[in-house]
Amino acid sequence: MRRPDGPRLRSGAHRVAAGLGPASRLLIERARGGDDPSVEDRARVRRAVMAAVAGAAGACGATASAGAATVNGAGSMTGAAGMATVTGASTSLGTPLAAKVAAVVLAVSAAGGVITGAVTIVQRPRATEPEAQAAGATIEPSPSARRAPARARTAVPDARDLNVLAEPDARDLNASADAPAAIDETLVVDGDAPAIEPARAAHESAVVLESPLRVLAGDPVIEAPRAPATANAAPARPARAPRVLATTPVARAGSAPADARAPDAGEPARLASTLDGELALVRAAWLALRAGRVAEALVALDDHAHRFPAGVLAPERDAARAVALCRAGRSAEGARAAEAFLAAHPRSPLASRVRASCIR
Amino acid sequence: MALAMTSPRPVVPSFEEVYEQCFDFVWRNARRLGVAEAAVDDVVQEVFVVVYRRLADFEGRSSLKTWIFGILLRVVSDWRRSRRRKGGHASLDAIAPDGEMLDEKALCPIGALEQAEAVRLLHRLLAQLDEDKRAVFVLAELEETTAPEIAEALGIPVNTVYSRLRAARLEFDRALARQRARENHLVFGRSA
């Protein structure tokens, strides 16, 4: 640790003169670590912070020196210099919606376990608009929106585009017979945004609000949006911008140039990568469950347990596992798993789901 | 996945780096500074929103920890004020029924219970320090921060750090002694 100049707090004589009593010291030792956040705390607050920061990025607009945020629903975030954040969401019709403020909807759903709905936001010259629309979840700010401050809007990605498991959109509620209507945790950020960035930025940059749900390689349901928009981004700070692309879909993003990807092996990138991997498995499990493929779900969950025993999504895994076991008719095991889950996470959004499946 | 390529590290820490490095630090100290359990999420979130907005200000500073602690202090102090305005108490620890946190921790594995009790007591004792002393005490005794760093975090002279710390330690010791005395009394009362 850094040792600045100046008197040492813990120099011997001083400690003797003004030290803490032994009982107090013992108490502090015992309490050590007890204030640390739990895995659940980390995951929950991470979602909230990432959503809030996306909102803050929009609210700061052109003044935010860190630039715009890229939010990855799983939690990694990247600033890209010189860009205003533009947010919107696609409707299933592919209508371009323009918005001025980052709006991110991150949802944890009782139905899906882990849901991250986010939108791909792309800001780029109009000429490429058709591609943007084709990408499904890509929003193209209209030229007028670039110029004038607009009332921020929150937009909810359509589940049919994003293939999220649960979706705060009523249209999707019938997408799955067993999807409860309740969305346990939905964060919607909105606010007013100042005028958006210089045209230069608009033409050079792309901001991607990426949902890790679309990063799931091999997930048959997911159609990775094309990433050409990000390919022609020319961010002002190359050291960071590539991380934006770290979260671009890899599964079928054949159009994403290889050099546009994640050239950072730092801790955050590793973490994002880990989260992506976790999310892929847990989500695959919930999807399989929903489709009635219980054995497949259990395989994915075992895989998760093996690779990420203490993963951020361990609670979601354990919940899914309890449900899967009960569905598979392994009632005793299921009940045990359910009890353990409910004891460990009594306030989880998934608790009611586990109860409904397992406790008779 | 295709994430494992290399690139030079940015000189200024990125937001996500700061977040990863400091989340636990912010979280646990929010509690120690008296933020109610139910409000920790909000306070921590607010801290990081501020961090995000002001990350550029960090440049050139010596310690991320002290910078963030300064932000945390201000957010906590705002939270406390707004709570007072609403007629609430500054610290939930002071008013929370004893059972509340115990019940939750009782679900934890054995061994965690002792720790949970120690944490609860720690918070109760910290709540008896005034805000200035509490901040110094938390940094010095719980985060093992040096006096010059504390001075930087709080924007006070190093000598003031020492005098507050001395006073805080004394108060803490005494508060603990009083607490133990009360506990003993209770135990005898119950077993009788």
mmCIF file of C-alpha atoms in Angstrom, chain A residues 1-10 14-15 18-21 23-25 27-28 30-38 41-42 44-46 48-50 52-53 56-57 59-60 64-69 75-79 215 217 237 239-240 243 246-247 250 258 261-269 271-273 276-277 343 346-347, chain B residues 1-10 12-17 19-20 23-25 27-29 31-32 37 40-41 44-46 48-49 52-53 55-56 62-63 65-66 104-105 107 114-119 121-123 125 137 139-150 152 158 161-162 165-166 168-170 172-174 176 180:
data_model
loop_
_atom_site.group_PDB
_atom_site.id
_atom_site.type_symbol
_atom_site.label_atom_id
_atom_site.label_comp_id
_atom_site.label_asym_id
_atom_site.label_seq_id
_atom_site.Cartn_x
_atom_site.Cartn_y
_atom_site.Cartn_z
ATOM 1 C CA MET A 1 0.000 0.000 0.000
ATOM 2 C CA ARG A 2 1.026 3.525 -0.662
ATOM 3 C CA ARG A 3 2.893 5.134 2.145
ATOM 4 C CA PRO A 4 2.538 8.870 2.043
ATOM 5 C CA ASP A 5 4.824 11.135 3.952
ATOM 6 C CA GLY A 6 3.773 12.398 7.279
ATOM 7 C CA PRO A 7 3.295 11.001 10.712
ATOM 8 C CA ARG A 8 2.239 7.409 10.822
ATOM 9 C CA LEU A 9 -1.063 6.735 12.369
ATOM 10 C CA ARG A 10 0.084 3.411 13.584
ATOM 11 C CA HIS A 14 1.233 6.788 19.335
ATOM 12 C CA ARG A 15 -0.619 3.515 19.405
ATOM 13 C CA ALA A 18 -4.110 6.433 22.145
ATOM 14 C CA GLY A 19 -4.855 2.896 21.046
ATOM 15 C CA LEU A 20 -8.157 1.196 21.141
ATOM 16 C CA GLY A 21 -8.919 -0.996 24.113
ATOM 17 C CA ALA A 23 -12.216 -5.445 24.060
ATOM 18 C CA SER A 24 -12.967 -2.986 21.310
ATOM 19 C CA ARG A 25 -10.267 -4.464 19.158
ATOM 20 C CA LEU A 27 -15.097 -6.770 18.713
ATOM 21 C CA ILE A 28 -13.782 -5.206 15.537
ATOM 22 C CA ARG A 30 -15.084 -10.427 15.163
ATOM 23 C CA ALA A 31 -17.117 -8.070 13.072
ATOM 24 C CA ARG A 32 -14.572 -7.988 10.292
ATOM 25 C CA GLY A 33 -16.057 -8.913 6.978
ATOM 26 C CA GLY A 34 -19.542 -8.860 8.393
ATOM 27 C CA ASP A 35 -20.376 -5.606 6.702
ATOM 28 C CA ASP A 36 -19.438 -6.803 3.279
ATOM 29 C CA PRO A 37 -22.170 -7.124 0.713
ATOM 30 C CA SER A 38 -23.527 -10.514 -0.152
ATOM 31 C CA ASP A 41 -26.384 -7.413 -2.723
ATOM 32 C CA ARG A 42 -23.728 -7.091 -5.341
ATOM 33 C CA ARG A 44 -28.916 -6.302 -7.137
ATOM 34 C CA VAL A 45 -27.096 -3.039 -6.637
ATOM 35 C CA ARG A 46 -25.077 -3.570 -9.760
ATOM 36 C CA ALA A 48 -29.533 -0.567 -10.186
ATOM 37 C CA VAL A 49 -26.284 1.331 -10.519
ATOM 38 C CA MET A 50 -25.836 0.425 -14.135
ATOM 39 C CA ALA A 52 -28.894 4.747 -12.916
ATOM 40 C CA VAL A 53 -25.621 5.540 -14.555
ATOM 41 C CA ALA A 56 -27.004 9.913 -15.567
ATOM 42 C CA ALA A 57 -25.130 9.695 -18.804
ATOM 43 C CA ALA A 59 -28.855 13.613 -18.110
ATOM 44 C CA CYS A 60 -25.339 14.908 -18.359
ATOM 45 C CA ALA A 64 -20.323 14.306 -19.238
ATOM 46 C CA SER A 65 -16.666 14.115 -19.778
ATOM 47 C CA ALA A 66 -16.681 10.438 -19.379
ATOM 48 C CA GLY A 67 -19.005 10.382 -22.261
ATOM 49 C CA ALA A 68 -21.802 8.074 -22.804
ATOM 50 C CA ALA A 69 -22.367 4.933 -21.027
ATOM 51 C CA GLY A 75 -23.085 -5.116 -15.298
ATOM 52 C CA SER A 76 -20.137 -4.009 -17.224
ATOM 53 C CA MET A 77 -20.159 -0.525 -18.352
ATOM 54 C CA THR A 78 -18.031 1.468 -20.583
ATOM 55 C CA GLY A 79 -17.724 5.094 -21.166
ATOM 56 C CA VAL A 215 -24.624 -12.562 -26.317
ATOM 57 C CA ALA A 217 -23.746 -18.156 -27.996
ATOM 58 C CA ARG A 237 -11.016 7.077 -27.061
ATOM 59 C CA ALA A 239 -8.828 2.455 -25.340
ATOM 60 C CA ARG A 240 -12.338 2.358 -24.082
ATOM 61 C CA ARG A 243 -15.024 -2.486 -24.649
ATOM 62 C CA ALA A 246 -16.983 -6.441 -25.890
ATOM 63 C CA THR A 247 -20.605 -6.993 -25.278
ATOM 64 C CA VAL A 250 -20.831 -12.969 -30.689
ATOM 65 C CA ALA A 258 -13.122 -9.249 -35.391
ATOM 66 C CA ARG A 261 -14.179 -6.907 -30.173
ATOM 67 C CA ALA A 262 -13.037 -6.652 -26.697
ATOM 68 C CA PRO A 263 -9.386 -6.202 -26.789
ATOM 69 C CA ASP A 264 -9.157 -5.911 -23.072
ATOM 70 C CA ALA A 265 -8.266 -8.741 -20.826
ATOM 71 C CA GLY A 266 -8.511 -6.648 -17.706
ATOM 72 C CA GLU A 267 -10.493 -7.572 -14.672
ATOM 73 C CA PRO A 268 -13.732 -5.866 -15.709
ATOM 74 C CA ALA A 269 -13.671 -7.560 -19.042
ATOM 75 C CA LEU A 271 -15.902 -10.196 -15.102
ATOM 76 C CA ALA A 272 -18.180 -9.270 -17.935
ATOM 77 C CA SER A 273 -17.124 -12.370 -19.706
ATOM 78 C CA ASP A 276 -21.998 -13.538 -19.871
ATOM 79 C CA GLY A 277 -21.100 -17.134 -19.415
ATOM 80 C CA ALA A 343 -33.861 -19.992 3.567
ATOM 81 C CA PRO A 346 -36.194 -15.237 1.464
ATOM 82 C CA ARG A 347 -36.619 -11.949 -0.328
ATOM 83 C CA MET B 1 -15.471 -16.040 -25.448
ATOM 84 C CA ALA B 2 -13.766 -13.575 -27.679
ATOM 85 C CA LEU B 3 -13.139 -11.184 -24.859
ATOM 86 C CA ALA B 4 -9.669 -12.245 -23.973
ATOM 87 C CA MET B 5 -7.588 -10.062 -26.157
ATOM 88 C CA THR B 6 -5.263 -7.469 -24.829
ATOM 89 C CA SER B 7 -5.095 -3.726 -24.961
ATOM 90 C CA PRO B 8 -3.282 -1.076 -22.980
ATOM 91 C CA ARG B 9 -4.877 -0.146 -19.713
ATOM 92 C CA PRO B 10 -6.363 3.319 -19.589
ATOM 93 C CA VAL B 12 -7.566 7.063 -15.651
ATOM 94 C CA PRO B 13 -9.501 4.209 -14.159
ATOM 95 C CA SER B 14 -12.644 3.476 -16.037
ATOM 96 C CA PHE B 15 -15.916 3.585 -14.246
ATOM 97 C CA GLU B 16 -16.242 -0.149 -14.189
ATOM 98 C CA GLU B 17 -12.807 -0.525 -12.713
ATOM 99 C CA TYR B 19 -16.927 0.170 -9.437
ATOM 100 C CA GLU B 20 -15.345 -3.229 -9.100
ATOM 101 C CA PHE B 23 -18.151 -1.412 -4.410
ATOM 102 C CA ASP B 24 -17.528 -3.436 -1.278
ATOM 103 C CA PHE B 25 -15.725 -0.551 0.336
ATOM 104 C CA TRP B 27 -21.196 -0.695 0.748
ATOM 105 C CA ARG B 28 -19.724 -1.682 4.078
ATOM 106 C CA ASN B 29 -18.847 1.854 5.020
ATOM 107 C CA ARG B 31 -23.523 0.773 6.875
ATOM 108 C CA ARG B 32 -20.824 1.798 9.279
ATOM 109 C CA GLU B 37 -30.106 -1.338 6.010
ATOM 110 C CA VAL B 40 -27.985 1.146 1.683
ATOM 111 C CA ASP B 41 -28.908 0.292 -1.881
ATOM 112 C CA VAL B 44 -24.516 3.198 -2.649
ATOM 113 C CA GLN B 45 -26.199 3.774 -5.959
ATOM 114 C CA GLU B 46 -26.091 7.506 -5.450
ATOM 115 C CA PHE B 48 -21.628 5.628 -7.851
ATOM 116 C CA VAL B 49 -23.750 7.976 -9.882
ATOM 117 C CA TYR B 52 -19.588 8.369 -12.647
ATOM 118 C CA ARG B 53 -20.269 12.030 -13.185
ATOM 119 C CA LEU B 55 -14.682 10.546 -12.556
ATOM 120 C CA ALA B 56 -12.678 13.116 -14.472
ATOM 121 C CA SER B 62 -3.579 10.068 -4.849
ATOM 122 C CA SER B 63 -6.099 7.620 -3.594
ATOM 123 C CA LYS B 65 -10.366 5.206 -1.640
ATOM 124 C CA THR B 66 -10.153 8.572 0.016
ATOM 125 C CA GLU B 104 -32.170 -12.564 9.135
ATOM 126 C CA LYS B 105 -28.732 -13.586 10.200
ATOM 127 C CA LEU B 107 -30.511 -18.164 8.590
ATOM 128 C CA GLU B 114 -21.360 -14.539 16.093
ATOM 129 C CA GLN B 115 -20.098 -12.283 13.375
ATOM 130 C CA ALA B 116 -23.558 -10.883 12.785
ATOM 131 C CA GLU B 117 -23.893 -10.081 16.457
ATOM 132 C CA ALA B 118 -20.517 -8.424 16.483
ATOM 133 C CA VAL B 119 -21.495 -6.340 13.484
ATOM 134 C CA LEU B 121 -22.952 -4.275 18.234
ATOM 135 C CA LEU B 122 -20.296 -2.499 16.256
ATOM 136 C CA HIS B 123 -22.915 -0.457 14.452
ATOM 137 C CA LEU B 125 -21.441 1.637 19.189
ATOM 138 C CA PHE B 137 -12.845 6.070 13.495
ATOM 139 C CA LEU B 139 -11.408 4.902 8.346
ATOM 140 C CA ALA B 140 -8.702 4.402 10.929
ATOM 141 C CA GLU B 141 -9.880 1.352 12.814
ATOM 142 C CA LEU B 142 -11.981 -0.494 10.294
ATOM 143 C CA GLU B 143 -10.352 0.430 7.031
ATOM 144 C CA GLU B 144 -6.855 0.828 8.384
ATOM 145 C CA THR B 145 -6.343 4.076 6.609
ATOM 146 C CA THR B 146 -3.397 6.280 7.486
ATOM 147 C CA ALA B 147 -3.897 9.634 9.131
ATOM 148 C CA PRO B 148 -2.745 11.641 6.118
ATOM 149 C CA GLU B 149 -5.159 9.733 3.944
ATOM 150 C CA ILE B 150 -7.958 10.352 6.408
ATOM 151 C CA GLU B 152 -7.345 13.993 2.644
ATOM 152 C CA VAL B 158 -3.837 15.736 10.098
ATOM 153 C CA VAL B 161 -7.545 13.547 12.546
ATOM 154 C CA TYR B 162 -5.417 12.547 15.517
ATOM 155 C CA LEU B 165 -9.392 9.601 16.595
ATOM 156 C CA ARG B 166 -8.149 9.766 20.147
ATOM 157 C CA ALA B 168 -13.376 8.466 19.201
ATOM 158 C CA ARG B 169 -11.393 5.538 20.560
ATOM 159 C CA LEU B 170 -12.031 6.614 24.082
ATOM 160 C CA PHE B 172 -15.910 3.684 21.674
ATOM 161 C CA ASP B 173 -14.146 1.844 24.501
ATOM 162 C CA ARG B 174 -16.470 3.369 27.033
ATOM 163 C CA LEU B 176 -18.537 -0.932 24.674
ATOM 164 C CA ARG B 180 -21.220 -5.204 28.147
#
